[in-house]
Coordinates of N, CA and C and ligand atoms in Angstrom, one line a residue:
X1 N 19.3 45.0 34.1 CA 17.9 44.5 33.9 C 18.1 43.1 33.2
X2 N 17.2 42.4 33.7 CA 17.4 40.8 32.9 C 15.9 40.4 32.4
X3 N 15.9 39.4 31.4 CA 14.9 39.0 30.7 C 15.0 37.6 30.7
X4 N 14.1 37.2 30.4 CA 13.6 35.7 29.9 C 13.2 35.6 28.9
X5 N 13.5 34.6 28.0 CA 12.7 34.2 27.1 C 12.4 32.9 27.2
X6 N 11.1 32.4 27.2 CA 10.3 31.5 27.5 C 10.0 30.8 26.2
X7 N 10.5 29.4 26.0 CA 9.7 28.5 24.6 C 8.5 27.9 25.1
X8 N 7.3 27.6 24.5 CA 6.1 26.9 25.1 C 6.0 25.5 25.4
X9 N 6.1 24.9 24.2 CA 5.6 23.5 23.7 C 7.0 22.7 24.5
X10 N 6.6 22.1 25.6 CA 7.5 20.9 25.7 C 8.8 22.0 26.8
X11 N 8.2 22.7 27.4 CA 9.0 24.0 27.8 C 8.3 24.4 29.1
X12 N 7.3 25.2 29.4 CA 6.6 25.3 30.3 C 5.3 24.4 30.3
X13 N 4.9 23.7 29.5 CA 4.0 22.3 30.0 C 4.4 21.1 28.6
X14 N 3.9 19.9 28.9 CA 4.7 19.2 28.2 C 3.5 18.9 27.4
X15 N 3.6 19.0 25.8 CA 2.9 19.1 24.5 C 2.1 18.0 24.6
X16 N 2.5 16.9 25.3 CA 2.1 15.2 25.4 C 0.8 15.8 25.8
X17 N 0.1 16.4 27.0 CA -0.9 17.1 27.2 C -1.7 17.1 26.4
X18 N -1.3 18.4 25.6 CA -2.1 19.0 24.6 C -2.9 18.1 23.8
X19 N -1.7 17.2 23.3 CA -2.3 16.1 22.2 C -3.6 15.3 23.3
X20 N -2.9 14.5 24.3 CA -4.2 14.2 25.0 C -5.7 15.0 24.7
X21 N -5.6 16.2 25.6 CA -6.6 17.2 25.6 C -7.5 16.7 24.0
X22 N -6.5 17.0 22.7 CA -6.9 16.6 21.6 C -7.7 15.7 21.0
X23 N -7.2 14.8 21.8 CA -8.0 13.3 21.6 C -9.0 13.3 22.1
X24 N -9.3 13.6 23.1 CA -10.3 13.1 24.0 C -11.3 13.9 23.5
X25 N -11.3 15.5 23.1 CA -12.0 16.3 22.5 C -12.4 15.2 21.1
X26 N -11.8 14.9 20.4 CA -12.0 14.2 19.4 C -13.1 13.1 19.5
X27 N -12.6 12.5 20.2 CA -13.5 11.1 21.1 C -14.8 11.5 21.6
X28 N -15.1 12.9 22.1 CA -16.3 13.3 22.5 C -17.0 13.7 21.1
X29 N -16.1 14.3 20.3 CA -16.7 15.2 18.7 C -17.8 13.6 18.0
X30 N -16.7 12.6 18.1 CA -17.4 11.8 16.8 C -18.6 10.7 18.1
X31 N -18.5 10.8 19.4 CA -19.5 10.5 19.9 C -18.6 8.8 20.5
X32 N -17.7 8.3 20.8 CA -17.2 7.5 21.0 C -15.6 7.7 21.9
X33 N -15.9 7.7 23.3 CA -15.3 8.0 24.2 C -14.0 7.3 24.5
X34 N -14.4 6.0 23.8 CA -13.1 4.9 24.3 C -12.1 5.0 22.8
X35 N -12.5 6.3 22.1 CA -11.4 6.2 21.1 C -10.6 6.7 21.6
X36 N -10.5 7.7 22.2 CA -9.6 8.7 23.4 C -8.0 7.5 23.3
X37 N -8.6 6.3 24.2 CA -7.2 5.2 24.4 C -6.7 4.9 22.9
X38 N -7.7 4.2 22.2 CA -7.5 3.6 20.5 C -6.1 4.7 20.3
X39 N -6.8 6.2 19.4 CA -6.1 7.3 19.3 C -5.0 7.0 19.7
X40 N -4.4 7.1 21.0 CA -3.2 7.3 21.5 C -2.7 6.4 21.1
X41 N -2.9 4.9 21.4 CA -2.0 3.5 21.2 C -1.5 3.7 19.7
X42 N -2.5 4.2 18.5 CA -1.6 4.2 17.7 C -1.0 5.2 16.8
X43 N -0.9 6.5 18.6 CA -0.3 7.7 17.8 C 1.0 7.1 18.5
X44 N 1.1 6.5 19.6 CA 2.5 5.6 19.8 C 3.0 4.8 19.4
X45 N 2.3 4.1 18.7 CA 2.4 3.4 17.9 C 3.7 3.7 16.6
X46 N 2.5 5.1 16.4 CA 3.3 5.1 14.8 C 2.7 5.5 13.9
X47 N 1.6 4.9 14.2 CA 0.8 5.1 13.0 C -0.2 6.6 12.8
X48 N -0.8 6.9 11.9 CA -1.7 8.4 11.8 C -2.6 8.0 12.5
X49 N -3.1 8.7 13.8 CA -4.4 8.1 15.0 C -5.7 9.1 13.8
X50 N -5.0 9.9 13.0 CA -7.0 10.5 12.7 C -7.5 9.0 11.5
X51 N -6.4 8.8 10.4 CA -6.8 8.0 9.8 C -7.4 6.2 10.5
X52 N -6.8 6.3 11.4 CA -7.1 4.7 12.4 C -8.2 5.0 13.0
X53 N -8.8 6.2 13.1 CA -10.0 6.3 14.0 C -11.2 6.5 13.2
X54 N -10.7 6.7 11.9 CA -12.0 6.9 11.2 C -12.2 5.1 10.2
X55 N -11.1 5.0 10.2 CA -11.3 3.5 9.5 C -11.9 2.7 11.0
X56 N -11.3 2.7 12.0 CA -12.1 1.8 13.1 C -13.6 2.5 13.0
X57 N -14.2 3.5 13.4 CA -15.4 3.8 13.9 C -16.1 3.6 12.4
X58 N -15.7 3.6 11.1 CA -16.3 3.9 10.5 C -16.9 5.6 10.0
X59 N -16.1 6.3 10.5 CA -16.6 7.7 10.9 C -16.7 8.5 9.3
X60 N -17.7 9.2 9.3 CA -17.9 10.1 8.3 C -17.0 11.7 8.3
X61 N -16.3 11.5 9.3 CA -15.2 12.5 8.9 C -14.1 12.6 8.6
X62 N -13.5 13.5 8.3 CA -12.5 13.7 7.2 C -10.9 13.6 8.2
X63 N -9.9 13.1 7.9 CA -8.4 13.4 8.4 C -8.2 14.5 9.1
X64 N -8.8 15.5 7.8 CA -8.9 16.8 7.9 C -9.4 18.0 9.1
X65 N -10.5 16.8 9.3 CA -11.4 18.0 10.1 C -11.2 17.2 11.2
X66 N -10.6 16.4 11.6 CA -10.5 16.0 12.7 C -8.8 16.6 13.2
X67 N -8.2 16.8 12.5 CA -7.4 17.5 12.6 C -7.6 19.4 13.1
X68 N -8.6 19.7 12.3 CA -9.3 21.0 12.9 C -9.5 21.1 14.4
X69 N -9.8 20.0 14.8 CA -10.3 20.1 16.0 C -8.9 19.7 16.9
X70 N -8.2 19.2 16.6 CA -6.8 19.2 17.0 C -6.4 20.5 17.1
X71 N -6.0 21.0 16.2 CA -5.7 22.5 16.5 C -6.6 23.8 17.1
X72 N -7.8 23.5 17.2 CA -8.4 24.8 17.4 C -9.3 24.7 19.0
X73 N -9.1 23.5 19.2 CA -10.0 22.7 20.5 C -9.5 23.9 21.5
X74 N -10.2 23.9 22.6 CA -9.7 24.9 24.0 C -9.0 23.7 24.8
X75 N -8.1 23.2 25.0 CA -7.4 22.8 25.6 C -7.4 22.4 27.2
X76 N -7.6 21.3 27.5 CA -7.6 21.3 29.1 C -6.3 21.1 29.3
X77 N -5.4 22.3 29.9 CA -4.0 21.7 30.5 C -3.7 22.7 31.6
X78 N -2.7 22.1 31.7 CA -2.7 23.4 33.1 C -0.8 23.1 33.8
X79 N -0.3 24.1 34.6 CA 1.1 24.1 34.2 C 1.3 23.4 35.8
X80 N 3.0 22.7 36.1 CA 2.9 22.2 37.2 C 3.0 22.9 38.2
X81 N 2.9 22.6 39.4 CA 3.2 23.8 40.6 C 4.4 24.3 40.3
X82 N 5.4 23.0 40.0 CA 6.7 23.8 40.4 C 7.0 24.8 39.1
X83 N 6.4 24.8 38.4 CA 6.4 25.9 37.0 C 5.8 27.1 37.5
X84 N 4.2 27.1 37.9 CA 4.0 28.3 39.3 C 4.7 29.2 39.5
X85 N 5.3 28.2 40.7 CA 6.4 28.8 41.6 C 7.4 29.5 41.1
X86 N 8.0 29.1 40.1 CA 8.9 29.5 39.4 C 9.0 30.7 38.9
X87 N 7.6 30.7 37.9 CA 7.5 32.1 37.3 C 6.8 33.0 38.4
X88 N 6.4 32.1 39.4 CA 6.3 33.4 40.3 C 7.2 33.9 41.2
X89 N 8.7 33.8 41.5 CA 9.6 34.0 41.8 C 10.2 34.6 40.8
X90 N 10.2 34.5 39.6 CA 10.9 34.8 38.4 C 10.5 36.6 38.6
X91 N 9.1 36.7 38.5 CA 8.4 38.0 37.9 C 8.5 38.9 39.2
X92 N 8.6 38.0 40.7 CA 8.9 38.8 41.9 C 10.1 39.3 41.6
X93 N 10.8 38.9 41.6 CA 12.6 39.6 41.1 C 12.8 40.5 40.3
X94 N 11.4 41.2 39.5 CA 11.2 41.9 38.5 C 11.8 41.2 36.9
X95 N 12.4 40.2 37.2 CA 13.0 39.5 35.5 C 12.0 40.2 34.4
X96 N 12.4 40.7 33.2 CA 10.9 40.5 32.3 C 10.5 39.4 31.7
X97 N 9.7 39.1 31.4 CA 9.1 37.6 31.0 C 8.7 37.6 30.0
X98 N 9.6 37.1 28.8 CA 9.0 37.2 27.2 C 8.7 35.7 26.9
X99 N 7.8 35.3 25.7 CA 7.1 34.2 26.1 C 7.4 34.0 24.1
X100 N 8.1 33.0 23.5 CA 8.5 32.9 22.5 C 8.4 31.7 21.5
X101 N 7.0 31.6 20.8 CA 6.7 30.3 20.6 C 6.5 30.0 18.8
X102 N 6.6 29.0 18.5 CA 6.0 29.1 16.7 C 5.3 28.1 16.6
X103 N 4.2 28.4 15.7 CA 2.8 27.7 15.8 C 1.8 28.8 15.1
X104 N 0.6 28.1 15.5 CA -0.6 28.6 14.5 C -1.1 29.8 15.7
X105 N -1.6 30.5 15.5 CA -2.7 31.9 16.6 C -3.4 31.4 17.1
X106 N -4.1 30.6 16.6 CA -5.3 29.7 17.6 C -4.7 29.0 18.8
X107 N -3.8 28.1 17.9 CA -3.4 26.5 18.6 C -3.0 27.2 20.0
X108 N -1.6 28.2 19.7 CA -0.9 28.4 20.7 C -1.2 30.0 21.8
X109 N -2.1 30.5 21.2 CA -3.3 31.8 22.0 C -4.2 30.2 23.2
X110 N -5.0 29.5 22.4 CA -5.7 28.6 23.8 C -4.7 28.4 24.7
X111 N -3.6 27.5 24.1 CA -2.3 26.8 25.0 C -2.5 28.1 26.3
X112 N -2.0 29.4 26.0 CA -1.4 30.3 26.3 C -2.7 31.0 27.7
X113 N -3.9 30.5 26.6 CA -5.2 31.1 27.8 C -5.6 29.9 29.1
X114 N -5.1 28.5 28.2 CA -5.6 27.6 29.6 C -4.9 27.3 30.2
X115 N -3.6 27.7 30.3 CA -2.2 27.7 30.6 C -2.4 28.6 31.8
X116 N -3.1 29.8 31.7 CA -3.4 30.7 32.4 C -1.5 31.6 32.6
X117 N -1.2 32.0 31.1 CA -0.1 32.2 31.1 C 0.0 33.9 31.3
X118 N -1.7 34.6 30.9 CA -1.3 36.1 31.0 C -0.6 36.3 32.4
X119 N -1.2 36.0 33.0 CA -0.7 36.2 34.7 C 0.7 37.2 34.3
X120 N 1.5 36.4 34.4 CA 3.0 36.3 34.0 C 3.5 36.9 32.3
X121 N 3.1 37.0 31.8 CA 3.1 37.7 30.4 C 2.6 38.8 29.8
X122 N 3.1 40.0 29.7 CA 2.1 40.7 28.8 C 2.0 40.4 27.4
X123 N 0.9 41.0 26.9 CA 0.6 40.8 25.7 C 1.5 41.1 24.5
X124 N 2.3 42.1 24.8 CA 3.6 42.6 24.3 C 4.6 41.3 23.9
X125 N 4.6 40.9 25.5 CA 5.9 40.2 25.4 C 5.9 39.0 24.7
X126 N 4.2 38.3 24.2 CA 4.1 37.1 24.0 C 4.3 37.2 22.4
X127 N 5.0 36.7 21.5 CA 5.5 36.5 20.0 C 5.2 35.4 19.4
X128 N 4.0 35.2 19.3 CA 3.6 33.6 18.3 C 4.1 33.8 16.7
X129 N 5.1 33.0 16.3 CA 5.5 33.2 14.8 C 4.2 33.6 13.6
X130 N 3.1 32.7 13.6 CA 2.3 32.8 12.9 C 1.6 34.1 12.9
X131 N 2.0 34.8 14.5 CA 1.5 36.4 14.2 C 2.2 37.2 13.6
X132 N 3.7 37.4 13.9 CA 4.9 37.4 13.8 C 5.1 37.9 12.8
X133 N 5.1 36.8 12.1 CA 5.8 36.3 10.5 C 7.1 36.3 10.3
X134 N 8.1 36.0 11.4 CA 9.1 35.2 11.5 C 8.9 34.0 12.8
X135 N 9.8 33.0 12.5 CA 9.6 31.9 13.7 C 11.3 31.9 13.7
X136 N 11.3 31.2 14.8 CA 12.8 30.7 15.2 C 13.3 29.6 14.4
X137 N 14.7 30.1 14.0 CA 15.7 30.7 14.6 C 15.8 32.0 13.9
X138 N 15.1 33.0 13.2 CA 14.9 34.4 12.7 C 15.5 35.5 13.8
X139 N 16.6 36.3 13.2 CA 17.0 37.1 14.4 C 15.3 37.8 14.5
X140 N 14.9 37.9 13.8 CA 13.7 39.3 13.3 C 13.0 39.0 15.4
X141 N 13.2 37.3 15.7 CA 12.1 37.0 17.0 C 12.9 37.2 17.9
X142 N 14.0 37.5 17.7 CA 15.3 38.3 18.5 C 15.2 39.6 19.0
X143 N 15.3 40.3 17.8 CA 15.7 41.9 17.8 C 14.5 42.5 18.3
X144 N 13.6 41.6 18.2 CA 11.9 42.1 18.9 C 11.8 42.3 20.4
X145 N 12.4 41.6 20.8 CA 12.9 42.3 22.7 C 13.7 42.7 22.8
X146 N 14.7 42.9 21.7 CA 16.4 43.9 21.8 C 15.3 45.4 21.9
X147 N 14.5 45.6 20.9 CA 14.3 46.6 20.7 C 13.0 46.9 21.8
X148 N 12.6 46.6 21.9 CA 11.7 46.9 23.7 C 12.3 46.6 24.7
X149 N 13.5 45.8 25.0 CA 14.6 46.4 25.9 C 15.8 46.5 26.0
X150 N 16.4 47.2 25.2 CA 17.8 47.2 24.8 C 18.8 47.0 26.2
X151 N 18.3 47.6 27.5 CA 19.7 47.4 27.8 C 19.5 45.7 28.5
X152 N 18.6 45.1 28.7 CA 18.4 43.9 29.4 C 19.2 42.9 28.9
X153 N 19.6 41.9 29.7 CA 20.3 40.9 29.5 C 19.6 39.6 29.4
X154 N 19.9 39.1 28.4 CA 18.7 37.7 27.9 C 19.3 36.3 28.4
X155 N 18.5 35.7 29.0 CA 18.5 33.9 28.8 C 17.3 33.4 28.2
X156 N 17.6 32.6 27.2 CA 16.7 31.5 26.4 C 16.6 30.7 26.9
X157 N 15.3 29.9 27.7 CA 14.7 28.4 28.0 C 14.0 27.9 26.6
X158 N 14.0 26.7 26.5 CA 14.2 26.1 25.3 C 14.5 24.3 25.6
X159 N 13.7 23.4 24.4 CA 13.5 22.3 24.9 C 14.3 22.0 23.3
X160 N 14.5 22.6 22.0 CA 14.5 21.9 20.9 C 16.0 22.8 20.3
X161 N 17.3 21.6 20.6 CA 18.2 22.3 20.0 C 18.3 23.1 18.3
X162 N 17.3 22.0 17.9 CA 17.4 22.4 16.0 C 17.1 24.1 15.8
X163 N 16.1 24.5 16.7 CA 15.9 26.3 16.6 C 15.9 26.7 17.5
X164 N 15.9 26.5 18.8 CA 15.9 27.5 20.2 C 17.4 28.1 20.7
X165 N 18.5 27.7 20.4 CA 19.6 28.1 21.2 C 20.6 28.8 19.9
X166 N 20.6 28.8 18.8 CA 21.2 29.3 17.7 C 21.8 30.6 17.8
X167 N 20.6 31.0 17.4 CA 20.4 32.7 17.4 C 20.7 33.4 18.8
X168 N 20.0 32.7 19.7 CA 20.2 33.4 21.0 C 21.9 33.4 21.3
X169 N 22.2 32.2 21.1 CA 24.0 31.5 21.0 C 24.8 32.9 20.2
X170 N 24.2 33.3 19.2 CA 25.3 33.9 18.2 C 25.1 35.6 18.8
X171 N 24.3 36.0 19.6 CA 24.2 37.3 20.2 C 24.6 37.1 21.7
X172 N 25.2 36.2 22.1 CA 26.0 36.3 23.4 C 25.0 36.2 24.2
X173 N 24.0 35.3 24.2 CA 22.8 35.0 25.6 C 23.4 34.2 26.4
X174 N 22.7 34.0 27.5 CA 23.0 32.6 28.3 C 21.4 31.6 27.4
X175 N 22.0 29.8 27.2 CA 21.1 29.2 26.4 C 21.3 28.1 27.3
X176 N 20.0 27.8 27.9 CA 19.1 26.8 28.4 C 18.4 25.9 28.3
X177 N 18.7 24.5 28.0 CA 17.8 23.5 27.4 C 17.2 22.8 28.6
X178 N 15.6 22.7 28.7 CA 15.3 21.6 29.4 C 14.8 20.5 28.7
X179 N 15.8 19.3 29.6 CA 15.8 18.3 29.3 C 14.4 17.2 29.2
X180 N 14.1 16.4 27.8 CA 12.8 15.9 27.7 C 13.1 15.0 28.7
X181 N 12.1 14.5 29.3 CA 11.5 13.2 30.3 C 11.0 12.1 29.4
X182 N 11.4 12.4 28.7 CA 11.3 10.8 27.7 C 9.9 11.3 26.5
X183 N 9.0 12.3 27.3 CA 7.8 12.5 26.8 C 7.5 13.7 25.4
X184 N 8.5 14.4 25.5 CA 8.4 15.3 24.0 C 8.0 14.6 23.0
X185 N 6.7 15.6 22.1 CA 6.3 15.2 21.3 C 7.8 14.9 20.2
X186 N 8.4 16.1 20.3 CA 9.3 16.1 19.3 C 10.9 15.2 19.8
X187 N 11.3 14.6 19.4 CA 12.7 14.0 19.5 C 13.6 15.0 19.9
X188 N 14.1 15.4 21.3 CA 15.4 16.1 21.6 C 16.6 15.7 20.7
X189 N 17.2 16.3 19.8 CA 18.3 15.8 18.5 C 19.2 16.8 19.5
X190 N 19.8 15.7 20.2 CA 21.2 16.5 20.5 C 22.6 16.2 19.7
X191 N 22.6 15.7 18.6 CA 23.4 15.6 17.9 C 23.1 16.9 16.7
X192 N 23.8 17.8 16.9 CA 23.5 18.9 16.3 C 25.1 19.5 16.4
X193 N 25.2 20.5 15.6 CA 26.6 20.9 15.4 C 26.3 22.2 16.5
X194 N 27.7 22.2 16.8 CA 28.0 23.2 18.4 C 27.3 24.4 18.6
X195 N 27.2 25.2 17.0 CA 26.5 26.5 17.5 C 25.0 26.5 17.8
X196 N 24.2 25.2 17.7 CA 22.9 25.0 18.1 C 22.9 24.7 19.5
X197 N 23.9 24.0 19.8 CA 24.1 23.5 21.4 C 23.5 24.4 22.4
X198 N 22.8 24.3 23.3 CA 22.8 25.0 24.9 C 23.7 25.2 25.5
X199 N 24.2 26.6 26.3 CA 24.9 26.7 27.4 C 24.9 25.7 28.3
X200 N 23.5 25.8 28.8 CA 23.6 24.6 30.0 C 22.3 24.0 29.7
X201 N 22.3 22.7 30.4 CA 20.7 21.8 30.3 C 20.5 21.4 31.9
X202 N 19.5 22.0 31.9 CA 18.5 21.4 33.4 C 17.7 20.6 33.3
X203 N 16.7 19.6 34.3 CA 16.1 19.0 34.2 C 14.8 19.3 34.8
X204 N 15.3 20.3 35.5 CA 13.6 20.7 35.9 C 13.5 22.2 36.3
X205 N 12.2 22.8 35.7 CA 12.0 24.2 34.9 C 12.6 24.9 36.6
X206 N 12.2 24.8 37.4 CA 13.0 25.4 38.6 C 14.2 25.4 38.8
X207 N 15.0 24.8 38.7 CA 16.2 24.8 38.1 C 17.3 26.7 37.4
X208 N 16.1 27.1 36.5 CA 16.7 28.4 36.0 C 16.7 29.3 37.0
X209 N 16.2 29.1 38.2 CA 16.6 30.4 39.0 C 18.1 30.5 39.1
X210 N 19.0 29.7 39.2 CA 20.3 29.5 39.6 C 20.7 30.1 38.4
X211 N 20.2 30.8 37.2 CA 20.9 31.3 36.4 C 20.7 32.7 36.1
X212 N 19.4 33.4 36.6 CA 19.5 34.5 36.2 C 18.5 35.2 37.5
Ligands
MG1 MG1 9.4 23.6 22.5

């Protein structure tokens, strides 16, 4: 029997999205549509886009609460075909499909509903740290599909060496990095000491059939 473990963010759709989605919700909240572009320029910038948006518009709201709506917004995103395809070849093959993410309940439950990720997931299999109450690299997010299917054999997909390939590494998985397209929110730090390293790195989510 074989398993998957699936990371979200920057993994099965790229988080750059999300934040979009974010903004533009934002840009509709305070009634000013062309902050949507503002926002972005100087969240690439560098700079904090809630504080730049409220000093430009003048806005009566808070860092805070515009950040609320960052995290709790419904999300327009949606996954690529060839991501689809994938998991639907994946779950034809009977693989199990565990879905392994850390974040907040809200943030990453919408990701997970506009994503249209039940399809492919049961409710079981999906582990948001914040429900949790461990996050990666915690064997605790490990031993949680050891023990719902002991005799299965695991591969980890995984976009961020600092916590995704550790643990899975030190229990004899196969560990899978896909590689950022320049676009991850987070900096891929491949300079990391060897037992964080990936078995192997692909470049595109289709790709992991050739491994399990
Ligand atoms: Mg990730």
């Amino acid at each position: 029997m074989r398993g998957i473990i699936f990371d979200l963010d920057d993994t099965l759709y790229k988080e750059m999205d999300f934040l979009k989605s974010a903004y533009r919700e934002i840009a509709r909240v305070i009634g000013h549509p062309e902050a949507f572009d503002f926002m972005l320029d100087s969240y690439l910038y560098g700079d904090n886009a809630f504080k730049s948006v409220i000093d430009k518009y003048y806005l009566k709201f808070t860092a805070d609460q515009l950040l609320d709506i960052y995290r709790n917004h419904k999300p327009n995103i949606s996954l690529e075909k060839d991501t689809v395809t994938t998991l639907e070849a994946l779950k034809a093959r009977g693989i199990i499909m565990c879905l392994l993410t850390d974040g907040r309940s809200v943030t990453q439950r919408n990701k997970i509903e506009s994503l249209g990720l039940y399809r492919w997931f049961t409710q079981e299999d999906i582990l948001i740290s914040d429900e949790f109450g461990y996050g990666k690299p915690s064997i605790e997010c490990y031993q949680y599909f050891l023990d719902r299917y002991p005799d299965a054999q695991f591969t980890v997909i995984g976009d961020n060496p600092t916590k995704d390939f550790l643990t899975p590494n030190r229990l004899g998985w196969t560990t899978i990095c896909l590689h950022s397209n320049g676009q991850n929110i987070h900096d891929q730090k491949l300079d990391v000491e060897k037992s964080y390293l990936p078995k192997h790195s692909i470049n595109n989510l289709s790709e992991i059939k050739r491994f399990c």
